[in-house]
PDB file of C-alpha atoms in Angstrom:
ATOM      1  CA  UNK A   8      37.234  -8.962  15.829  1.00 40.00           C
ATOM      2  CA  UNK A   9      34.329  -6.266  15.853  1.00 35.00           C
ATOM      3  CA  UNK A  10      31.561  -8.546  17.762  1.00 41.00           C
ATOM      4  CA  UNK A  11      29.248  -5.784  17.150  1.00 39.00           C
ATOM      5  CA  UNK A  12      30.100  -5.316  13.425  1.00 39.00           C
ATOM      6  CA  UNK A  13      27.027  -6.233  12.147  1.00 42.00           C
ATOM      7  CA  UNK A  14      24.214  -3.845  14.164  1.00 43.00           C
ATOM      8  CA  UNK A  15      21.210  -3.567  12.438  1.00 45.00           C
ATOM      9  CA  UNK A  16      19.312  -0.605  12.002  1.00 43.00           C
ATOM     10  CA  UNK A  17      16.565  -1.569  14.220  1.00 47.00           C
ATOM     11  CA  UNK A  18      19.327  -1.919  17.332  1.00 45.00           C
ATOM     12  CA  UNK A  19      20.735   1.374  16.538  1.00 39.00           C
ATOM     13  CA  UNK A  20      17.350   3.163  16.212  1.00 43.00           C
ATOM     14  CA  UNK A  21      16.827   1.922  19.883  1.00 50.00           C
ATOM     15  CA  UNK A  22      20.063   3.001  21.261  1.00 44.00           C
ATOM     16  CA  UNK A  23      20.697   6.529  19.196  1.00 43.00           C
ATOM     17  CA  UNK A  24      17.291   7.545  17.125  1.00 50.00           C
ATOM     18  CA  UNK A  25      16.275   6.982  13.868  1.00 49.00           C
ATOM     19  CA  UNK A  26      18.379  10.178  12.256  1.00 46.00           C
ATOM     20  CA  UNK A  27      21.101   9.158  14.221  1.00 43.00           C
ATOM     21  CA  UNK A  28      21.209   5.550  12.800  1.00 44.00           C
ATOM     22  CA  UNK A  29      20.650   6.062   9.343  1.00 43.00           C
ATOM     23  CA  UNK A  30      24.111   8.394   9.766  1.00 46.00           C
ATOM     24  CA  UNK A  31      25.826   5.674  11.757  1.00 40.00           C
ATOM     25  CA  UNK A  32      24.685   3.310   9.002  1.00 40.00           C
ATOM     26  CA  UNK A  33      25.756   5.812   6.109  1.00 44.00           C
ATOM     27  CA  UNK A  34      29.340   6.442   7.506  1.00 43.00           C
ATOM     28  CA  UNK A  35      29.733   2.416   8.175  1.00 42.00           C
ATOM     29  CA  UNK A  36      29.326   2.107   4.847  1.00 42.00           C
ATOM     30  CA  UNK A  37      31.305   4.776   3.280  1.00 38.00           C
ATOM     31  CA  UNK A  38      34.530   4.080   5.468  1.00 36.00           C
ATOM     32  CA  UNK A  39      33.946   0.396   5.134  1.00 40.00           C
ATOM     33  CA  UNK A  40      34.241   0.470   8.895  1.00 38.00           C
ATOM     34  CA  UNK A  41      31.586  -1.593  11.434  1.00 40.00           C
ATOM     35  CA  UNK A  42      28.468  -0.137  12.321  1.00 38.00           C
ATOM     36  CA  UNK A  43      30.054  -0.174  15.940  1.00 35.00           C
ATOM     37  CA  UNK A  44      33.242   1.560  14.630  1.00 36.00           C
ATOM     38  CA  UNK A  45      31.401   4.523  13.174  1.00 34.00           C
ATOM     39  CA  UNK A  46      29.432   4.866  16.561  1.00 35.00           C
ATOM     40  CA  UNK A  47      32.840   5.645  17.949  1.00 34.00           C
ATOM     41  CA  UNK A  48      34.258   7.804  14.909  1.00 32.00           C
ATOM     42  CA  UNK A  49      35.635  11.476  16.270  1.00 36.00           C
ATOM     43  CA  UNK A  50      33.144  14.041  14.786  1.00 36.00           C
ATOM     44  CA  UNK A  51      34.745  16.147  12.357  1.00 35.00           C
ATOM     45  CA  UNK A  52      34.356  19.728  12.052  1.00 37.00           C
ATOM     46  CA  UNK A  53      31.863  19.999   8.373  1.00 35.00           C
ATOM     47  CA  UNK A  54      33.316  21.584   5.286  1.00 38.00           C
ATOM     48  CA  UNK A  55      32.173  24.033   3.621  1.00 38.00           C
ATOM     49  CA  UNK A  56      28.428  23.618   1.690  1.00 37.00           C
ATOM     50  CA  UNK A  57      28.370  20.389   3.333  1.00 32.00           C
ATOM     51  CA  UNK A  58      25.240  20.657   5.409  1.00 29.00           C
ATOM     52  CA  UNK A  59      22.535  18.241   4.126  1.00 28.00           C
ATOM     53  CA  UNK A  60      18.792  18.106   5.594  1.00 27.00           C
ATOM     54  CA  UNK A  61      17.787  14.125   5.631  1.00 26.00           C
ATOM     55  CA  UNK A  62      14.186  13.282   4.645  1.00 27.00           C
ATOM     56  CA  UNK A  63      14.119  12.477   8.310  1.00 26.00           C
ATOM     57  CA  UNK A  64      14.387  16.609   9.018  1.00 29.00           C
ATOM     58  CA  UNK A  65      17.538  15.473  10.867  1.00 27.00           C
ATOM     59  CA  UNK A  66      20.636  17.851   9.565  1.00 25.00           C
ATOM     60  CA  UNK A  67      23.313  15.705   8.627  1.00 26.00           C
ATOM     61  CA  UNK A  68      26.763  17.347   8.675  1.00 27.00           C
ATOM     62  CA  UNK A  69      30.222  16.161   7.974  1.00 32.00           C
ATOM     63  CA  UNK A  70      31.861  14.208   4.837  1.00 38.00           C
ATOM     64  CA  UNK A  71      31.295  15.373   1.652  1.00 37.00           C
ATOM     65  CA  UNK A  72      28.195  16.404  -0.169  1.00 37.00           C
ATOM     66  CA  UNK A  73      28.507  13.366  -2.087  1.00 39.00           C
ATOM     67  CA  UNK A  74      27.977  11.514   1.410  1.00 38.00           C
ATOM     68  CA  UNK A  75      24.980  13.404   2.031  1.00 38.00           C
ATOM     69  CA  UNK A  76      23.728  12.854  -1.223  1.00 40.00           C
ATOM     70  CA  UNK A  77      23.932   9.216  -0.814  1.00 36.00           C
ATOM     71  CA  UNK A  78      22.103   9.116   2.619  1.00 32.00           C
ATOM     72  CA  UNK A  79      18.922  11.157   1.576  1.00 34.00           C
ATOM     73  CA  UNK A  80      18.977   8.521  -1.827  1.00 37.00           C
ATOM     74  CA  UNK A  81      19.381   5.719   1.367  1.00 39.00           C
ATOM     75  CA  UNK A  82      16.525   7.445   3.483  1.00 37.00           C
ATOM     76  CA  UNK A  83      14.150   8.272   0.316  1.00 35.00           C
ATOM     77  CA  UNK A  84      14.113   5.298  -1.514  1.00 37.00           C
ATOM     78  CA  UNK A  85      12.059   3.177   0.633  1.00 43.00           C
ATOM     79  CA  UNK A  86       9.406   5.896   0.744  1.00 48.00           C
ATOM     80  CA  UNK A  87       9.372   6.248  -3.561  1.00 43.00           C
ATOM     81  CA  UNK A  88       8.426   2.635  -3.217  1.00 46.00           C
ATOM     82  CA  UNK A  89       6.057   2.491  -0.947  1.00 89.00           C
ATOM     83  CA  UNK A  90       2.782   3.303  -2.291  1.00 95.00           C
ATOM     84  CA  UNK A  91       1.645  -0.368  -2.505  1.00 96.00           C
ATOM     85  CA  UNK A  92       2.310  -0.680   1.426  1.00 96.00           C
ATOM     86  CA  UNK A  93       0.268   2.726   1.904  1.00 96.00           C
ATOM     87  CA  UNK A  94      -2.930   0.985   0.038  1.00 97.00           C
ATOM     88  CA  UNK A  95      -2.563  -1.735   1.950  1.00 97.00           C
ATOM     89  CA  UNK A  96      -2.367  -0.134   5.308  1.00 96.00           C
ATOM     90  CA  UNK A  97      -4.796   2.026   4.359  1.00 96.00           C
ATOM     91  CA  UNK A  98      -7.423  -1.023   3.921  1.00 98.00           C
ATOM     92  CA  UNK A  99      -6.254  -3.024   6.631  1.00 97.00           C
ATOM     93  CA  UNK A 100      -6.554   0.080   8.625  1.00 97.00           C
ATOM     94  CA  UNK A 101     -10.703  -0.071   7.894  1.00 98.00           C
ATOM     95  CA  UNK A 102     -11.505  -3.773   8.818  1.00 98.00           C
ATOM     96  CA  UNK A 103     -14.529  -3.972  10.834  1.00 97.00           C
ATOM     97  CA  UNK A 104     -15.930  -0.591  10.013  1.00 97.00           C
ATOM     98  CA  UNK A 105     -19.565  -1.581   9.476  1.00 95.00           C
ATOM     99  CA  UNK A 106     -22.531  -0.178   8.227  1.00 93.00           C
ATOM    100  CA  UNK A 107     -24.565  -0.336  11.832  1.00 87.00           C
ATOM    101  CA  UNK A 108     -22.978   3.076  12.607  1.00 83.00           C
ATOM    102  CA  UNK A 109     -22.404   4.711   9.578  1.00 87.00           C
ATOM    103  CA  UNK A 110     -19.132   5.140   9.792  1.00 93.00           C
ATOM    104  CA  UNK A 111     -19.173   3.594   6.177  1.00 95.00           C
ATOM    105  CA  UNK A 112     -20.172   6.641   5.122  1.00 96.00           C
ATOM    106  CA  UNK A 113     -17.061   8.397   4.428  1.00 96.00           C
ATOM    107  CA  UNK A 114     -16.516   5.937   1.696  1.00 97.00           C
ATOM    108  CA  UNK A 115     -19.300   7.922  -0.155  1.00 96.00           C
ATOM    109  CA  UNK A 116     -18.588  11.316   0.569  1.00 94.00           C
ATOM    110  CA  UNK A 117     -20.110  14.095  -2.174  1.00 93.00           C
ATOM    111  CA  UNK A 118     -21.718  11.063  -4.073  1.00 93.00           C
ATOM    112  CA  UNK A 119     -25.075  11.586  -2.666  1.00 92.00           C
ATOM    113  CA  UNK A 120     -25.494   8.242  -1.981  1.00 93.00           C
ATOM    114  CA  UNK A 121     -25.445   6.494   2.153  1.00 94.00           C
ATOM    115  CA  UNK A 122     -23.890   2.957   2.492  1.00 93.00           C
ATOM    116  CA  UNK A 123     -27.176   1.317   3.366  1.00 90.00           C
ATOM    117  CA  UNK A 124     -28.874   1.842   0.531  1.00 92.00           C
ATOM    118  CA  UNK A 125     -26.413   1.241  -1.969  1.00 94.00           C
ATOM    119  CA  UNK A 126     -23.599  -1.232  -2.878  1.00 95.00           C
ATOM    120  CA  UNK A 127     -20.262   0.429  -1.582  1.00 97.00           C
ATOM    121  CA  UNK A 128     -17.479  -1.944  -2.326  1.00 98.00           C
ATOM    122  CA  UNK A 129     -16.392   0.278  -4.970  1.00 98.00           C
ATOM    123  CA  UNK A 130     -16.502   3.365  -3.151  1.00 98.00           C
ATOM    124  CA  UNK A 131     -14.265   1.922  -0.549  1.00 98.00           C
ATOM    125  CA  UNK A 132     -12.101   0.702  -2.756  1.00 98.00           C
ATOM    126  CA  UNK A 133     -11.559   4.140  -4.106  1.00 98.00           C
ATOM    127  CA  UNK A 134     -11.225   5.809  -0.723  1.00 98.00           C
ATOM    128  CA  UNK A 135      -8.373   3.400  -0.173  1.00 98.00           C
ATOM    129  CA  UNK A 136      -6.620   4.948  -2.830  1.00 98.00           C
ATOM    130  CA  UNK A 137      -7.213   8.071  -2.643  1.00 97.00           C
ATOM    131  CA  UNK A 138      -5.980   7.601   1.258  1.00 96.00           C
ATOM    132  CA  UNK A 139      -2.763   6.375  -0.211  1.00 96.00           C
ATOM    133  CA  UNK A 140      -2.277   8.897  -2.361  1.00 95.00           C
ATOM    134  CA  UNK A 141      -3.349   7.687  -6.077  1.00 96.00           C
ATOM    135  CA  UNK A 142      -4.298  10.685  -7.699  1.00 93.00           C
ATOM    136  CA  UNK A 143      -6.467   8.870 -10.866  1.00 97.00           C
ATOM    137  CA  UNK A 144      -8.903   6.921  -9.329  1.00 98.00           C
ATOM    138  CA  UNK A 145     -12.259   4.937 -10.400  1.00 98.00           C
ATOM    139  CA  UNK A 146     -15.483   7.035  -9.165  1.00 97.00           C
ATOM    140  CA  UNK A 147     -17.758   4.320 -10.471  1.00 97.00           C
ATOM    141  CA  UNK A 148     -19.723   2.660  -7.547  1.00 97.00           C
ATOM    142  CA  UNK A 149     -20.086  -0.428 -10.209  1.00 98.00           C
ATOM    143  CA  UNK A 150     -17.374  -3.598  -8.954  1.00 98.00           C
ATOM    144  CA  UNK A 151     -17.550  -4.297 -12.458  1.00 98.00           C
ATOM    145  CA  UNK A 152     -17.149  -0.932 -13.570  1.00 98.00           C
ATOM    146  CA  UNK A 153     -13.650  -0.703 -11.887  1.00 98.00           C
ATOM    147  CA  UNK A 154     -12.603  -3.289 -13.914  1.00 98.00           C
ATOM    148  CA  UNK A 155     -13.679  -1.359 -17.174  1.00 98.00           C
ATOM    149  CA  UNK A 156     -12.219   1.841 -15.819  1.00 98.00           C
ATOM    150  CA  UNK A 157      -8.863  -0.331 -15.499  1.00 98.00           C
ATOM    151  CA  UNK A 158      -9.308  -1.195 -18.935  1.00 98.00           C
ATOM    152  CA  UNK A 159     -10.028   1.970 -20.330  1.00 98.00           C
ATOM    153  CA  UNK A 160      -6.591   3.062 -18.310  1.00 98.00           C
ATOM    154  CA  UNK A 161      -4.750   0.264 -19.690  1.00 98.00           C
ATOM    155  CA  UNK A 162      -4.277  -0.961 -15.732  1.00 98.00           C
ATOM    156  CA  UNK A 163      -5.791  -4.000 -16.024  1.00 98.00           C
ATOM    157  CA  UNK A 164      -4.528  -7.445 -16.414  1.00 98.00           C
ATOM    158  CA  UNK A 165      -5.337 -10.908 -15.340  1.00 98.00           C
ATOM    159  CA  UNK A 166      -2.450 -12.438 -13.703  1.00 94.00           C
ATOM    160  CA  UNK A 167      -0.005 -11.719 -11.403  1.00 96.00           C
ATOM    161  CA  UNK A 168      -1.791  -9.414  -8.890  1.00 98.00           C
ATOM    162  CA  UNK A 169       0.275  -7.648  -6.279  1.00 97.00           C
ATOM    163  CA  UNK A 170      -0.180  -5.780  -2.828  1.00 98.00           C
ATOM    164  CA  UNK A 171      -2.619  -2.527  -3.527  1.00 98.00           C
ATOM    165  CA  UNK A 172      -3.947  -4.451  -6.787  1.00 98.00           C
ATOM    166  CA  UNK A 173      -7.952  -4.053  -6.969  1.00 98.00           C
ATOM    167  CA  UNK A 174      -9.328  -7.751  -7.337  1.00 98.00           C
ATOM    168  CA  UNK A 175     -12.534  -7.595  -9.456  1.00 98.00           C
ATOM    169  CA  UNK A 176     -15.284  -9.872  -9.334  1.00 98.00           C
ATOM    170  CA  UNK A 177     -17.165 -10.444 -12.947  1.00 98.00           C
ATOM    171  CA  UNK A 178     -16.187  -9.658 -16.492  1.00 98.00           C
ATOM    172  CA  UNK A 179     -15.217  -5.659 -16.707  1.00 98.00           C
ATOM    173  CA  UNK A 180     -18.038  -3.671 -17.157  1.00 98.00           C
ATOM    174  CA  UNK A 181     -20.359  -0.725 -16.137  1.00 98.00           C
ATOM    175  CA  UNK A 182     -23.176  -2.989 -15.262  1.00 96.00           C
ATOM    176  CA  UNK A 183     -23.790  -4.568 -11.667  1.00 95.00           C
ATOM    177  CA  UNK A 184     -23.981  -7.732 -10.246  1.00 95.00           C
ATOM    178  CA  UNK A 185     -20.000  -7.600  -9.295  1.00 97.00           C
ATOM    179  CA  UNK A 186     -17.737  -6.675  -6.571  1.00 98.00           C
ATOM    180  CA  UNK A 187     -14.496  -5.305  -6.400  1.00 98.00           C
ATOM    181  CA  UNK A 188     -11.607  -5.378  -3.464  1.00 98.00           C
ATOM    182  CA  UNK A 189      -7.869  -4.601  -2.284  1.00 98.00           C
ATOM    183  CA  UNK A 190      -5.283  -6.867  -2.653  1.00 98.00           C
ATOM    184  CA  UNK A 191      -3.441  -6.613   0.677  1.00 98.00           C
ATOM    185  CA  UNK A 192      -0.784  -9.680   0.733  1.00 98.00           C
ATOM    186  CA  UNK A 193       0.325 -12.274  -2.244  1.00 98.00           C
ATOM    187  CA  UNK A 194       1.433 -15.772  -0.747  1.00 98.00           C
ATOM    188  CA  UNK A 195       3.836 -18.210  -1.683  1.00 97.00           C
ATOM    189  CA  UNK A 196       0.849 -20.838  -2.313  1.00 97.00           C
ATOM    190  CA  UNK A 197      -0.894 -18.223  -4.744  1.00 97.00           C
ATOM    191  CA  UNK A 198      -3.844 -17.292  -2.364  1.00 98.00           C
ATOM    192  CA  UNK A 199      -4.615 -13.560  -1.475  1.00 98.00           C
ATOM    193  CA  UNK A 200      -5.423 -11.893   1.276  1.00 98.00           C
ATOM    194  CA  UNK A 201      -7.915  -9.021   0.615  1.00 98.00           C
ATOM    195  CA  UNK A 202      -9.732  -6.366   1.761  1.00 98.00           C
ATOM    196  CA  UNK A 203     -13.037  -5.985   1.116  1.00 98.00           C
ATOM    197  CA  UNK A 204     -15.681  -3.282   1.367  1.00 98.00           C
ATOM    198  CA  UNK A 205     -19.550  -4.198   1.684  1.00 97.00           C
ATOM    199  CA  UNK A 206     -18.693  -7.729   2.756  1.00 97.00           C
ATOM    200  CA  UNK A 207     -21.655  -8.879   5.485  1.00 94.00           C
ATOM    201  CA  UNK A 208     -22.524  -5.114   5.724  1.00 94.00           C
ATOM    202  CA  UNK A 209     -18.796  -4.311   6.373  1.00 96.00           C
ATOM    203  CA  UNK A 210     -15.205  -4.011   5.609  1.00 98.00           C
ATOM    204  CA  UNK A 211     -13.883  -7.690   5.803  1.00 98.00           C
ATOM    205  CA  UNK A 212     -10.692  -9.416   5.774  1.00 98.00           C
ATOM    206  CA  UNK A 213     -10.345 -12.410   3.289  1.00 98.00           C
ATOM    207  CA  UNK A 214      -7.935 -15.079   2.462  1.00 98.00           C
ATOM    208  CA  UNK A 215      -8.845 -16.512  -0.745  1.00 98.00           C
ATOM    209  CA  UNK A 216      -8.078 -18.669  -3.714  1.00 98.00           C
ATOM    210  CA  UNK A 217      -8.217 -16.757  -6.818  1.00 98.00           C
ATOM    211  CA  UNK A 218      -8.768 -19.267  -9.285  1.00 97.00           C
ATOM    212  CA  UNK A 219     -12.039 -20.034  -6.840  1.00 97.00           C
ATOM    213  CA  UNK A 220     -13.238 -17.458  -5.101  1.00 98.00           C
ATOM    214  CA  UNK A 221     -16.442 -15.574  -5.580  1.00 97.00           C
ATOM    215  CA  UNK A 222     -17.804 -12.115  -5.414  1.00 97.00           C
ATOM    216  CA  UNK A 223     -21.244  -9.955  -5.724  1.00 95.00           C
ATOM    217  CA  UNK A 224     -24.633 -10.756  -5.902  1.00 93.00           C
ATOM    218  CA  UNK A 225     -23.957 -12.861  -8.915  1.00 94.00           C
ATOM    219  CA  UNK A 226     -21.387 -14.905  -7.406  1.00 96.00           C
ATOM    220  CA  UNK A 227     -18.851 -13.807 -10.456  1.00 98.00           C
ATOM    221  CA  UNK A 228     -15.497 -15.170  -9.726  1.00 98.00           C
ATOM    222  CA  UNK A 229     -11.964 -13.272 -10.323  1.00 98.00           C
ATOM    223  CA  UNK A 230     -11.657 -11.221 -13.844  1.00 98.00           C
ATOM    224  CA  UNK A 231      -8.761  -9.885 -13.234  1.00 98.00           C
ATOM    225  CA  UNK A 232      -6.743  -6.987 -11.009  1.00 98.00           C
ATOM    226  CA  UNK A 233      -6.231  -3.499 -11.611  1.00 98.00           C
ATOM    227  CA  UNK A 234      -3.030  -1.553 -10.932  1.00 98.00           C
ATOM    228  CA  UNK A 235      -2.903   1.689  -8.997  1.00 98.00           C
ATOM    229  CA  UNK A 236      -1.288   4.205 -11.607  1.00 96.00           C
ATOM    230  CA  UNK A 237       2.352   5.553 -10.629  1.00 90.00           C
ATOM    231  CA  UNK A 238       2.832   2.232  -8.612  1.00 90.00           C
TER     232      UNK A 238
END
């Protein structure tokens, strides 16, 4: 009966604006009405206190405050859970940045230390969450050493990594010989795709086993993951 019922969000950001959508969206669901019914609902005049600001910045007006309530929760939530994504655009964001120019050097910043004359994998692995927004971080530039600071945190575990993870290399410790990394995707046939700092003198992409792949000077293979707090 309604052949455009079912409009998705994407369709409606293209014909009315993200704001607009999430609104259009919102009332469809409230009214129990199609998506393409509440395009064409009659605005109605707002009552009174009923002015809500969306995440979006978008003022939302109309219904009841219990309807704007229930879009910001709509509009929020997917932000509140997306710190994981952030650390993994964040290091997808840096593949290719290489030491030739320096521009590894941010990774390094106030630790008196220059990418080509010391390992860095750590460092960027840091920066990556810091750039996400972790506020406890590792600030050892040991690989092995972020798996001890994991420990110490009670953050690391063994199993079951997940998108914005840290994969270390070698048995937690504050020694060297390791390497440490980002876990940017988990795949259905249990490989990983990571990002990795100091990899061939840059930040590299991997796809990788983890029950076989190697990392570090030592060649250590996977100890375990570390999980960003508050994620």
């Amino acid at each position: 009966m309604y052949p455009t019922r079912h409009l998705t969000l994407p369709t409606l950001k293209q014909r009315t604006g993200r704001a607009v959508a999430l609104a259009v969206l919102a009332a469809a669901a409230l009214t129990g009405t199609g998506a393409a019914d509440a395009l064409a609902l009659p605005a109605t005049p707002p009552a009174a206190g009923s002015t809500a600001t969306a995440d979006s910045g978008a003022t939302v007006t109309g219904g009841t405050t219990a309807d704007a309530d229930a879009l910001r929760e709509g509009a929020a939530a997917p932000a509140a859970a997306t710190l994981r994504d952030r650390i993994a655009a964040a290091a997808r964001g840096q593949i290719g940045v290489t030491e030739s120019d320096s521009a590894c050097q941010k990774y390094l910043t106030g630790k008196g230390q220059t990418c080509r004359n010391t390992s860095w994998c750590a460092a960027f692995a840091e920066w990556t969450w810091r750039h996400a927004g972790v506020k406890s971080v590792p600030t050892t530039l040991l690989g092995r050493g972020v798996g001890k600071w994991g420990q110490e945190h009670h953050l690391f575990h063994t199993g079951s990594p997940k998108p914005g993870d840290l994969v270390v290399y070698g048995p937690p410790a504050y020694e060297q010989g390791g390497h440490v990394g980002v876990v940017v995707s988990v795949n259905r046939d249990g490989t990983l795709d990571t990002v990795e700092g100091n990899v061939s003198n840059k930040v590299t992409h991997r796809h990788i086993d983890p029950r076989t792949a190697k990392g570090g000077v030592k060649n250590w293979k996977i100890s375990g993951y570390v999980t960003p707090p508050g994620a």
